[in-house]
Amino acid sequence: MKVATAVIDTKALRHNFAVVRRHAPNAKVLAVLKANGYGHNQVEVAKALGQADAFAVARLNEALALRAAGIRQPLVMLEGCFNASDLPVMASEGVQAVFHTQAQLEMLRSVVMPGPISAWIKVDSGMHRIGLAPAEVPAYLDALLATGKVAPPVGLISHFACADEKGHPLNQQQIDQFLPLASHWQGPVSMAASAAILSLPQAHFDWVRPGLMLYGASPMAGESAAHYQLKPAMRLVSSLISVKRHKAGEPVGYGATWRAPQDTVIGVVAMGYGDGYPRHAKSGTPLFVGGRKVPLVGRVSMDMVTVDLGPNAKDQVGDEVELWGSEVPVEEVAECAGTISYELLCNIAQRVRYEFV
Ligand SMILES: *Cc1c(COP(=O)(O)O)cnc(C)c1O
């Protein structure tokens, strides 16, 4: 039987990539692979998405692992360097740096480079996480170029705080902050991640940066992936390892938090928080088995979850169970666990097996 397996559908990845292209036909695509391709295996995703113009990661070790696997496209580190010693490595490996602090500029000044590095400047258009204030950008650009260690043209990049909420006033405010710089910028300009690709076409500019939508989950609050023709690229599956009759009123699992309202059949699935399934998924979270959805009952354990198969269940040990995928959207599980699909996808644990189809 199949135990705790993430089945990755490379065709779905390519399909979702085509959805990106359809929404942003005039932009280049920086496909975001950070956190191991949102838990899908960054190398396999990069191979499946060979048409991407470049790939983005967050950490140097992610970039180096892509290079070690033979991935040749330009890479971008979205928060740039963390230490001065990162910069020569990035330059020689063709990894572009986002610059967003004075400290990073000092790092570049301090280090001997093997050649120039391709650079982006991050501007804070209103999210107030990282980035320079718009007014600081011109002097920063001059200082960056004055090091002689940067290959022009330098890109300009920003990020939305609320693009997943259509009509949120901050979206237009951020565009208004960004535009005066962006409209006169010499180099490439980028602002849109998945949600803005789908909902803010005026923010597409030269490069779009899809992450979540490539993996087939919806980046828009309250709207399904199917609504945008996105197909889940991951099916998280496992098997029933126990099927037993259960008496009304008897509890199930740690803490005896759930009791059966009627005589029923309880199934146990080989999947737990040790695999990355969220421990806070509440009773009622759907799982797909035997052609129907059944509710999770009781607490999620490290290696197992329990489901109420119903009094007339015909399910058997060894039957396949989908925890999320094409039948149970990962967004729905996330909602039931008080989190977001991003977190569930990138929390897939080491011991989970991968299959690529
Ligand atoms: C993660 C990230 C993205 C991708 O975001 P999605 O919502 O997954 O599309 C784009 N840009 C930056 C700067 C990011 O950190």
mmCIF file of C-alpha atoms and ligand atoms in Angstrom:
data_model
loop_
_atom_site.group_PDB
_atom_site.id
_atom_site.type_symbol
_atom_site.label_atom_id
_atom_site.label_comp_id
_atom_site.label_asym_id
_atom_site.label_seq_id
_atom_site.Cartn_x
_atom_site.Cartn_y
_atom_site.Cartn_z
ATOM 1 C CA MET A 1 0.000 0.000 0.000
ATOM 2 C CA LYS A 2 1.014 3.586 -0.632
ATOM 3 C CA VAL A 3 2.133 5.300 2.579
ATOM 4 C CA ALA A 4 2.474 9.081 3.030
ATOM 5 C CA THR A 5 3.271 9.947 -0.581
ATOM 6 C CA ALA A 6 3.251 13.273 -2.401
ATOM 7 C CA VAL A 7 2.343 12.578 -6.008
ATOM 8 C CA ILE A 8 3.528 15.483 -8.138
ATOM 9 C CA ASP A 9 1.786 16.017 -11.459
ATOM 10 C CA THR A 10 4.290 17.714 -13.745
ATOM 11 C CA LYS A 11 1.603 18.160 -16.404
ATOM 12 C CA ALA A 12 -0.438 20.194 -13.929
ATOM 13 C CA LEU A 13 2.633 22.374 -13.273
ATOM 14 C CA ARG A 14 2.948 23.077 -17.001
ATOM 15 C CA HIS A 15 -0.773 23.677 -17.279
ATOM 16 C CA ASN A 16 -0.637 26.233 -14.450
ATOM 17 C CA PHE A 17 2.389 27.860 -16.063
ATOM 18 C CA ALA A 18 0.286 28.279 -19.212
ATOM 19 C CA VAL A 19 -2.403 29.954 -17.085
ATOM 20 C CA VAL A 20 0.244 32.440 -15.928
ATOM 21 C CA ARG A 21 1.237 33.131 -19.535
ATOM 22 C CA ARG A 22 -2.397 33.623 -20.488
ATOM 23 C CA HIS A 23 -2.931 36.195 -17.741
ATOM 24 C CA ALA A 24 0.359 38.002 -18.336
ATOM 25 C CA PRO A 25 1.140 37.461 -22.031
ATOM 26 C CA ASN A 26 3.621 40.332 -22.253
ATOM 27 C CA ALA A 27 5.612 39.650 -19.115
ATOM 28 C CA LYS A 28 8.555 37.387 -18.511
ATOM 29 C CA VAL A 29 8.024 34.740 -15.859
ATOM 30 C CA LEU A 30 10.183 34.425 -12.757
ATOM 31 C CA ALA A 31 8.869 31.108 -11.424
ATOM 32 C CA VAL A 32 9.209 30.991 -7.651
ATOM 33 C CA LEU A 33 10.814 27.798 -6.307
ATOM 34 C CA LYS A 34 11.642 28.774 -2.731
ATOM 35 C CA ALA A 35 11.030 26.311 0.124
ATOM 36 C CA ASN A 36 11.735 23.338 -2.141
ATOM 37 C CA GLY A 37 9.262 24.423 -4.772
ATOM 38 C CA TYR A 38 6.553 24.952 -2.136
ATOM 39 C CA GLY A 39 7.157 21.361 -1.055
ATOM 40 C CA HIS A 40 6.960 19.931 -4.578
ATOM 41 C CA ASN A 41 10.743 19.361 -5.029
ATOM 42 C CA GLN A 42 12.417 22.385 -6.542
ATOM 43 C CA VAL A 43 14.620 20.486 -8.996
ATOM 44 C CA GLU A 44 11.730 18.500 -10.469
ATOM 45 C CA VAL A 45 9.624 21.658 -10.693
ATOM 46 C CA ALA A 46 12.456 23.506 -12.426
ATOM 47 C CA LYS A 47 12.801 20.640 -14.918
ATOM 48 C CA ALA A 48 9.049 20.603 -15.551
ATOM 49 C CA LEU A 49 8.990 24.375 -16.054
ATOM 50 C CA GLY A 50 11.843 24.640 -18.501
ATOM 51 C CA GLN A 51 9.998 27.444 -20.344
ATOM 52 C CA ALA A 52 10.313 29.783 -17.336
ATOM 53 C CA ASP A 53 12.534 32.797 -18.041
ATOM 54 C CA ALA A 54 14.165 32.565 -14.597
ATOM 55 C CA PHE A 55 13.623 30.981 -11.174
ATOM 56 C CA ALA A 56 13.439 32.626 -7.762
ATOM 57 C CA VAL A 57 14.580 31.265 -4.419
ATOM 58 C CA ALA A 58 15.061 32.707 -0.957
ATOM 59 C CA ARG A 59 18.307 31.096 0.209
ATOM 60 C CA LEU A 60 21.740 30.596 -1.285
ATOM 61 C CA ASN A 61 21.639 26.853 -0.592
ATOM 62 C CA GLU A 62 18.433 26.622 -2.629
ATOM 63 C CA ALA A 63 20.146 28.343 -5.560
ATOM 64 C CA LEU A 64 23.247 26.159 -5.295
ATOM 65 C CA ALA A 65 21.152 22.977 -5.187
ATOM 66 C CA LEU A 66 19.450 24.042 -8.431
ATOM 67 C CA ARG A 67 22.824 24.669 -10.075
ATOM 68 C CA ALA A 68 24.173 21.337 -8.776
ATOM 69 C CA ALA A 69 21.180 19.646 -10.429
ATOM 70 C CA GLY A 70 22.041 21.252 -13.762
ATOM 71 C CA ILE A 71 19.387 23.977 -13.820
ATOM 72 C CA ARG A 72 20.774 26.702 -16.108
ATOM 73 C CA GLN A 73 18.223 29.521 -16.087
ATOM 74 C CA PRO A 74 19.025 32.777 -14.309
ATOM 75 C CA LEU A 75 18.214 32.563 -10.600
ATOM 76 C CA VAL A 76 17.120 35.385 -8.316
ATOM 77 C CA MET A 77 17.483 35.457 -4.535
ATOM 78 C CA LEU A 78 14.397 37.391 -3.472
ATOM 79 C CA GLU A 79 15.928 38.864 -0.312
ATOM 80 C CA GLY A 80 19.401 39.090 -1.813
ATOM 81 C CA CYS A 81 22.559 38.246 0.082
ATOM 82 C CA PHE A 82 22.762 37.586 3.809
ATOM 83 C CA ASN A 83 26.558 37.749 4.104
ATOM 84 C CA ALA A 84 29.230 39.461 2.019
ATOM 85 C CA SER A 85 30.675 36.053 1.178
ATOM 86 C CA ASP A 86 27.409 35.128 -0.600
ATOM 87 C CA LEU A 87 27.973 37.748 -3.295
ATOM 88 C CA PRO A 88 30.995 36.332 -5.176
ATOM 89 C CA VAL A 89 29.365 32.896 -5.147
ATOM 90 C CA MET A 90 26.133 34.368 -6.483
ATOM 91 C CA ALA A 91 27.965 36.259 -9.221
ATOM 92 C CA SER A 92 29.885 33.229 -10.407
ATOM 93 C CA GLU A 93 26.782 30.989 -10.294
ATOM 94 C CA GLY A 94 24.567 33.455 -12.179
ATOM 95 C CA VAL A 95 22.374 34.216 -9.171
ATOM 96 C CA GLN A 96 20.878 37.707 -9.211
ATOM 97 C CA ALA A 97 20.640 39.694 -5.981
ATOM 98 C CA VAL A 98 17.830 41.820 -4.663
ATOM 99 C CA PHE A 99 19.214 44.752 -2.681
ATOM 100 C CA HIS A 100 17.041 46.270 0.025
ATOM 101 C CA THR A 101 19.336 47.585 2.768
ATOM 102 C CA GLN A 102 22.347 49.785 3.302
ATOM 103 C CA ALA A 103 23.972 46.757 4.927
ATOM 104 C CA GLN A 104 23.811 44.810 1.645
ATOM 105 C CA LEU A 105 25.384 47.742 -0.203
ATOM 106 C CA GLU A 106 28.209 47.721 2.361
ATOM 107 C CA MET A 107 28.644 43.981 1.816
ATOM 108 C CA LEU A 108 29.033 44.551 -1.919
ATOM 109 C CA ARG A 109 31.554 47.335 -1.326
ATOM 110 C CA SER A 110 33.582 45.139 1.025
ATOM 111 C CA VAL A 111 33.993 42.124 -1.189
ATOM 112 C CA VAL A 112 36.156 41.188 -4.162
ATOM 113 C CA MET A 113 33.923 39.978 -6.980
ATOM 114 C CA PRO A 114 34.827 37.484 -9.723
ATOM 115 C CA GLY A 115 32.682 39.584 -12.084
ATOM 116 C CA PRO A 116 29.638 41.827 -11.940
ATOM 117 C CA ILE A 117 26.425 40.667 -10.318
ATOM 118 C CA SER A 118 22.944 41.259 -11.739
ATOM 119 C CA ALA A 119 20.903 43.255 -9.281
ATOM 120 C CA TRP A 120 17.407 44.384 -8.426
ATOM 121 C CA ILE A 121 16.476 47.132 -5.986
ATOM 122 C CA LYS A 122 13.527 46.366 -3.751
ATOM 123 C CA VAL A 123 11.264 49.308 -3.058
ATOM 124 C CA ASP A 124 8.766 49.346 -0.232
ATOM 125 C CA SER A 125 5.567 50.550 -1.871
ATOM 126 C CA GLY A 126 3.468 50.117 1.261
ATOM 127 C CA MET A 127 3.750 46.571 2.592
ATOM 128 C CA HIS A 128 6.410 47.809 5.029
ATOM 129 C CA ARG A 129 8.286 44.534 5.294
ATOM 130 C CA ILE A 130 11.513 44.932 3.314
ATOM 131 C CA GLY A 131 12.556 47.525 0.787
ATOM 132 C CA LEU A 132 13.851 51.061 0.428
ATOM 133 C CA ALA A 133 11.500 54.014 0.617
ATOM 134 C CA PRO A 134 10.816 55.275 -2.924
ATOM 135 C CA ALA A 135 12.701 58.511 -2.219
ATOM 136 C CA GLU A 136 15.837 56.551 -1.245
ATOM 137 C CA VAL A 137 15.986 54.605 -4.477
ATOM 138 C CA PRO A 138 17.755 57.039 -6.875
ATOM 139 C CA ALA A 139 20.731 57.598 -4.560
ATOM 140 C CA TYR A 140 20.896 53.895 -3.770
ATOM 141 C CA LEU A 141 20.965 53.056 -7.480
ATOM 142 C CA ASP A 142 23.826 55.510 -8.013
ATOM 143 C CA ALA A 143 25.743 54.005 -5.111
ATOM 144 C CA LEU A 144 25.154 50.477 -6.389
ATOM 145 C CA LEU A 145 26.419 51.359 -9.865
ATOM 146 C CA ALA A 146 29.359 53.296 -8.386
ATOM 147 C CA THR A 147 30.713 50.093 -6.846
ATOM 148 C CA GLY A 148 31.485 48.942 -10.389
ATOM 149 C CA LYS A 149 30.474 45.464 -9.265
ATOM 150 C CA VAL A 150 26.956 45.454 -10.689
ATOM 151 C CA ALA A 151 25.930 44.623 -14.249
ATOM 152 C CA PRO A 152 23.498 47.252 -15.538
ATOM 153 C CA PRO A 153 20.620 47.597 -16.003
ATOM 154 C CA VAL A 154 19.443 47.218 -12.409
ATOM 155 C CA GLY A 155 15.876 45.945 -11.902
ATOM 156 C CA LEU A 156 13.161 47.437 -9.728
ATOM 157 C CA ILE A 157 10.983 45.166 -7.629
ATOM 158 C CA SER A 158 8.157 45.544 -5.130
ATOM 159 C CA HIS A 159 5.546 43.329 -3.476
ATOM 160 C CA PHE A 160 1.859 43.632 -2.540
ATOM 161 C CA ALA A 161 0.503 43.141 0.970
ATOM 162 C CA CYS A 162 -3.163 42.547 0.070
ATOM 163 C CA ALA A 163 -3.325 41.443 -3.559
ATOM 164 C CA ASP A 164 -5.349 38.390 -2.478
ATOM 165 C CA GLU A 165 -8.187 40.759 -1.530
ATOM 166 C CA LYS A 166 -9.833 42.239 -4.595
ATOM 167 C CA GLY A 167 -10.554 45.929 -4.173
ATOM 168 C CA HIS A 168 -8.406 46.351 -1.057
ATOM 169 C CA PRO A 169 -7.468 50.051 -1.033
ATOM 170 C CA LEU A 170 -3.806 49.305 -0.306
ATOM 171 C CA ASN A 171 -3.445 47.647 -3.735
ATOM 172 C CA GLN A 172 -3.999 50.864 -5.649
ATOM 173 C CA GLN A 173 -2.046 52.865 -3.050
ATOM 174 C CA GLN A 174 0.965 50.590 -3.580
ATOM 175 C CA ILE A 175 0.708 50.952 -7.352
ATOM 176 C CA ASP A 176 0.525 54.740 -6.920
ATOM 177 C CA GLN A 177 3.690 54.668 -4.778
ATOM 178 C CA PHE A 178 5.495 52.426 -7.251
ATOM 179 C CA LEU A 179 4.536 53.994 -10.580
ATOM 180 C CA PRO A 180 6.526 57.254 -10.455
ATOM 181 C CA LEU A 181 9.723 55.212 -10.109
ATOM 182 C CA ALA A 182 8.662 52.320 -12.313
ATOM 183 C CA SER A 183 7.518 54.417 -15.262
ATOM 184 C CA HIS A 184 10.966 55.991 -15.723
ATOM 185 C CA TRP A 185 13.046 52.992 -14.724
ATOM 186 C CA GLN A 186 15.846 51.982 -17.107
ATOM 187 C CA GLY A 187 15.886 48.287 -16.207
ATOM 188 C CA PRO A 188 13.291 45.557 -15.723
ATOM 189 C CA VAL A 189 10.370 46.148 -13.365
ATOM 190 C CA SER A 190 8.454 43.554 -11.337
ATOM 191 C CA MET A 191 5.590 43.792 -8.872
ATOM 192 C CA ALA A 192 3.097 40.925 -9.270
ATOM 193 C CA ALA A 193 3.098 37.576 -7.459
ATOM 194 C CA SER A 194 0.297 35.051 -8.060
ATOM 195 C CA ALA A 195 -2.603 37.058 -6.645
ATOM 196 C CA ALA A 196 -1.688 40.189 -8.596
ATOM 197 C CA ILE A 197 -1.144 38.145 -11.763
ATOM 198 C CA LEU A 198 -4.795 37.092 -11.501
ATOM 199 C CA SER A 199 -6.320 40.317 -10.216
ATOM 200 C CA LEU A 200 -4.118 43.352 -10.952
ATOM 201 C CA PRO A 201 -3.136 43.320 -14.644
ATOM 202 C CA GLN A 202 -2.018 46.959 -14.388
ATOM 203 C CA ALA A 203 0.757 45.703 -12.084
ATOM 204 C CA HIS A 204 2.247 43.060 -14.386
ATOM 205 C CA PHE A 205 5.119 45.212 -15.727
ATOM 206 C CA ASP A 206 8.112 43.336 -17.247
ATOM 207 C CA TRP A 207 8.384 40.314 -14.965
ATOM 208 C CA VAL A 208 5.702 38.460 -13.030
ATOM 209 C CA ARG A 209 6.635 36.237 -10.090
ATOM 210 C CA PRO A 210 4.173 33.354 -9.703
ATOM 211 C CA GLY A 211 4.606 30.957 -6.821
ATOM 212 C CA LEU A 212 1.471 29.415 -5.373
ATOM 213 C CA MET A 213 -0.569 29.454 -8.576
ATOM 214 C CA LEU A 214 2.043 27.336 -10.362
ATOM 215 C CA TYR A 215 1.352 24.648 -7.791
ATOM 216 C CA GLY A 216 -2.365 24.832 -8.504
ATOM 217 C CA ALA A 217 -3.666 26.402 -5.321
ATOM 218 C CA SER A 218 -5.716 29.581 -5.323
ATOM 219 C CA PRO A 219 -3.907 32.721 -4.183
ATOM 220 C CA MET A 220 -7.193 34.669 -3.974
ATOM 221 C CA ALA A 221 -9.079 34.790 -0.693
ATOM 222 C CA GLY A 222 -12.455 33.097 -1.016
ATOM 223 C CA GLU A 223 -11.937 31.893 -4.594
ATOM 224 C CA SER A 224 -11.126 28.350 -5.622
ATOM 225 C CA ALA A 225 -8.229 27.232 -7.778
ATOM 226 C CA ALA A 226 -10.760 25.701 -10.172
ATOM 227 C CA HIS A 227 -12.311 29.144 -10.640
ATOM 228 C CA TYR A 228 -9.012 30.190 -12.244
ATOM 229 C CA GLN A 229 -8.571 26.890 -14.135
ATOM 230 C CA LEU A 230 -5.639 26.011 -11.896
ATOM 231 C CA LYS A 231 -4.930 22.309 -11.290
ATOM 232 C CA PRO A 232 -3.426 21.021 -8.022
ATOM 233 C CA ALA A 233 0.088 19.758 -8.743
ATOM 234 C CA MET A 234 0.334 17.758 -5.528
ATOM 235 C CA ARG A 235 -1.800 14.875 -4.333
ATOM 236 C CA LEU A 236 -0.924 13.981 -0.774
ATOM 237 C CA VAL A 237 -2.036 10.391 -0.372
ATOM 238 C CA SER A 238 -1.723 7.512 2.053
ATOM 239 C CA SER A 239 -3.678 4.379 2.958
ATOM 240 C CA LEU A 240 -6.076 3.031 5.525
ATOM 241 C CA ILE A 241 -4.078 0.896 7.957
ATOM 242 C CA SER A 242 -7.032 -0.030 10.177
ATOM 243 C CA VAL A 243 -10.813 -0.226 9.750
ATOM 244 C CA LYS A 244 -12.825 -1.089 12.892
ATOM 245 C CA ARG A 245 -16.386 -1.038 14.159
ATOM 246 C CA HIS A 246 -16.903 1.623 16.814
ATOM 247 C CA LYS A 247 -19.666 2.001 19.405
ATOM 248 C CA ALA A 248 -21.762 5.141 19.855
ATOM 249 C CA GLY A 249 -20.451 7.307 22.687
ATOM 250 C CA GLU A 250 -16.915 5.861 22.613
ATOM 251 C CA PRO A 251 -14.060 8.347 22.118
ATOM 252 C CA VAL A 252 -11.343 8.328 19.455
ATOM 253 C CA GLY A 253 -7.700 9.332 19.847
ATOM 254 C CA TYR A 254 -5.602 11.511 22.161
ATOM 255 C CA GLY A 255 -7.496 13.526 24.687
ATOM 256 C CA ALA A 256 -10.704 11.639 23.834
ATOM 257 C CA THR A 257 -11.864 14.880 22.213
ATOM 258 C CA TRP A 258 -14.380 13.271 19.831
ATOM 259 C CA ARG A 259 -17.069 10.721 20.618
ATOM 260 C CA ALA A 260 -19.117 8.866 18.007
ATOM 261 C CA PRO A 261 -22.725 10.108 17.899
ATOM 262 C CA GLN A 262 -23.810 6.699 16.547
ATOM 263 C CA ASP A 263 -22.383 3.252 15.924
ATOM 264 C CA THR A 264 -19.956 3.677 13.043
ATOM 265 C CA VAL A 265 -16.735 2.509 11.413
ATOM 266 C CA ILE A 266 -13.477 4.300 12.199
ATOM 267 C CA GLY A 267 -10.626 4.257 9.699
ATOM 268 C CA VAL A 268 -7.019 5.047 10.527
ATOM 269 C CA VAL A 269 -4.870 6.709 7.843
ATOM 270 C CA ALA A 270 -1.063 6.491 7.857
ATOM 271 C CA MET A 271 -0.503 10.243 7.841
ATOM 272 C CA GLY A 272 0.160 12.607 10.710
ATOM 273 C CA TYR A 273 1.839 15.802 11.722
ATOM 274 C CA GLY A 274 5.146 13.938 11.415
ATOM 275 C CA ASP A 275 4.445 13.930 7.685
ATOM 276 C CA GLY A 276 3.420 17.568 7.603
ATOM 277 C CA TYR A 277 -0.334 17.094 7.910
ATOM 278 C CA PRO A 278 -1.480 19.937 10.187
ATOM 279 C CA ARG A 279 -2.070 18.899 13.797
ATOM 280 C CA HIS A 280 -4.695 21.608 14.148
ATOM 281 C CA ALA A 281 -6.943 20.217 11.404
ATOM 282 C CA LYS A 282 -10.225 20.072 13.250
ATOM 283 C CA SER A 283 -12.809 17.315 13.363
ATOM 284 C CA GLY A 284 -14.743 17.543 10.128
ATOM 285 C CA THR A 285 -11.748 18.255 7.898
ATOM 286 C CA PRO A 286 -12.468 16.300 4.689
ATOM 287 C CA LEU A 287 -10.400 13.389 3.392
ATOM 288 C CA PHE A 288 -11.212 11.505 0.192
ATOM 289 C CA VAL A 289 -11.537 7.727 0.318
ATOM 290 C CA GLY A 290 -13.636 5.241 -1.626
ATOM 291 C CA GLY A 291 -15.030 7.863 -3.979
ATOM 292 C CA ARG A 292 -16.405 10.148 -1.232
ATOM 293 C CA LYS A 293 -15.329 12.691 1.346
ATOM 294 C CA VAL A 294 -15.243 11.559 4.954
ATOM 295 C CA PRO A 295 -14.594 13.682 8.039
ATOM 296 C CA LEU A 296 -11.479 13.589 10.156
ATOM 297 C CA VAL A 297 -12.435 12.867 13.769
ATOM 298 C CA GLY A 298 -10.388 13.364 16.932
ATOM 299 C CA ARG A 299 -6.876 14.732 17.153
ATOM 300 C CA VAL A 300 -4.218 14.334 14.484
ATOM 301 C CA SER A 301 -1.352 12.186 15.838
ATOM 302 C CA MET A 302 2.262 12.145 14.676
ATOM 303 C CA ASP A 303 1.802 9.201 12.337
ATOM 304 C CA MET A 304 -1.953 8.731 12.014
ATOM 305 C CA VAL A 305 -5.268 10.438 11.553
ATOM 306 C CA THR A 306 -8.666 8.925 12.272
ATOM 307 C CA VAL A 307 -11.719 9.284 10.037
ATOM 308 C CA ASP A 308 -15.398 8.436 10.464
ATOM 309 C CA LEU A 309 -16.167 6.126 7.537
ATOM 310 C CA GLY A 310 -19.834 5.883 8.500
ATOM 311 C CA PRO A 311 -21.923 2.894 9.667
ATOM 312 C CA ASN A 312 -22.202 1.308 6.212
ATOM 313 C CA ALA A 313 -18.553 1.640 5.234
ATOM 314 C CA LYS A 314 -17.171 -0.922 2.798
ATOM 315 C CA ASP A 315 -13.632 0.448 3.004
ATOM 316 C CA GLN A 316 -10.743 -1.920 3.628
ATOM 317 C CA VAL A 317 -7.235 -1.822 4.954
ATOM 318 C CA GLY A 318 -4.972 -0.751 2.097
ATOM 319 C CA ASP A 319 -7.501 1.541 0.413
ATOM 320 C CA GLU A 320 -5.995 4.791 -0.835
ATOM 321 C CA VAL A 321 -6.823 8.068 0.924
ATOM 322 C CA GLU A 322 -6.271 11.564 -0.491
ATOM 323 C CA LEU A 323 -5.419 14.107 2.210
ATOM 324 C CA TRP A 324 -5.327 16.913 -0.336
ATOM 325 C CA GLY A 325 -5.115 17.185 -4.095
ATOM 326 C CA SER A 326 -7.656 17.108 -6.896
ATOM 327 C CA GLU A 327 -10.559 15.915 -4.696
ATOM 328 C CA VAL A 328 -9.791 17.855 -1.512
ATOM 329 C CA PRO A 329 -8.349 21.286 -2.306
ATOM 330 C CA VAL A 330 -5.387 22.081 -0.067
ATOM 331 C CA GLU A 331 -7.048 25.445 0.627
ATOM 332 C CA GLU A 332 -9.944 23.593 2.261
ATOM 333 C CA VAL A 333 -7.634 21.663 4.580
ATOM 334 C CA ALA A 334 -5.780 24.891 5.374
ATOM 335 C CA GLU A 335 -9.047 26.603 6.264
ATOM 336 C CA CYS A 336 -9.953 23.701 8.583
ATOM 337 C CA ALA A 337 -6.543 23.960 10.244
ATOM 338 C CA GLY A 338 -6.547 27.733 10.694
ATOM 339 C CA THR A 339 -3.699 28.294 8.240
ATOM 340 C CA ILE A 340 -2.987 28.883 4.533
ATOM 341 C CA SER A 341 -2.177 26.496 1.717
ATOM 342 C CA TYR A 342 1.349 27.945 1.419
ATOM 343 C CA GLU A 343 2.221 26.659 4.880
ATOM 344 C CA LEU A 344 0.773 23.193 4.348
ATOM 345 C CA LEU A 345 2.564 22.714 1.033
ATOM 346 C CA CYS A 346 5.992 23.753 2.240
ATOM 347 C CA ASN A 347 5.682 21.792 5.496
ATOM 348 C CA ILE A 348 5.731 18.382 3.798
ATOM 349 C CA ALA A 349 8.118 16.390 5.978
ATOM 350 C CA GLN A 350 11.347 14.668 4.998
ATOM 351 C CA ARG A 351 9.954 11.169 5.399
ATOM 352 C CA VAL A 352 7.178 11.662 2.843
ATOM 353 C CA ARG A 353 7.909 9.792 -0.396
ATOM 354 C CA TYR A 354 7.689 11.637 -3.698
ATOM 355 C CA GLU A 355 6.407 10.332 -7.006
ATOM 356 C CA PHE A 356 6.593 12.411 -10.165
ATOM 357 C CA VAL A 357 4.157 11.666 -12.925
HETATM 358 C C1 LIG B 1 7.176 34.162 -2.388
HETATM 359 C C2 LIG B 1 7.260 35.353 -3.229
HETATM 360 C C3 LIG B 1 6.566 35.412 -4.446
HETATM 361 C C4 LIG B 1 5.579 34.354 -4.879
HETATM 362 O O1 LIG B 1 4.376 34.577 -4.184
HETATM 363 P P1 LIG B 1 3.048 33.728 -4.496
HETATM 364 O O2 LIG B 1 2.002 34.382 -3.679
HETATM 365 O O3 LIG B 1 3.330 32.338 -4.021
HETATM 366 O O4 LIG B 1 2.824 33.779 -5.946
HETATM 367 C C5 LIG B 1 6.774 36.514 -5.261
HETATM 368 N N1 LIG B 1 7.598 37.515 -4.886
HETATM 369 C C6 LIG B 1 8.244 37.503 -3.703
HETATM 370 C C7 LIG B 1 9.131 38.642 -3.342
HETATM 371 C C8 LIG B 1 8.093 36.435 -2.827
HETATM 372 O O5 LIG B 1 8.730 36.442 -1.665
#
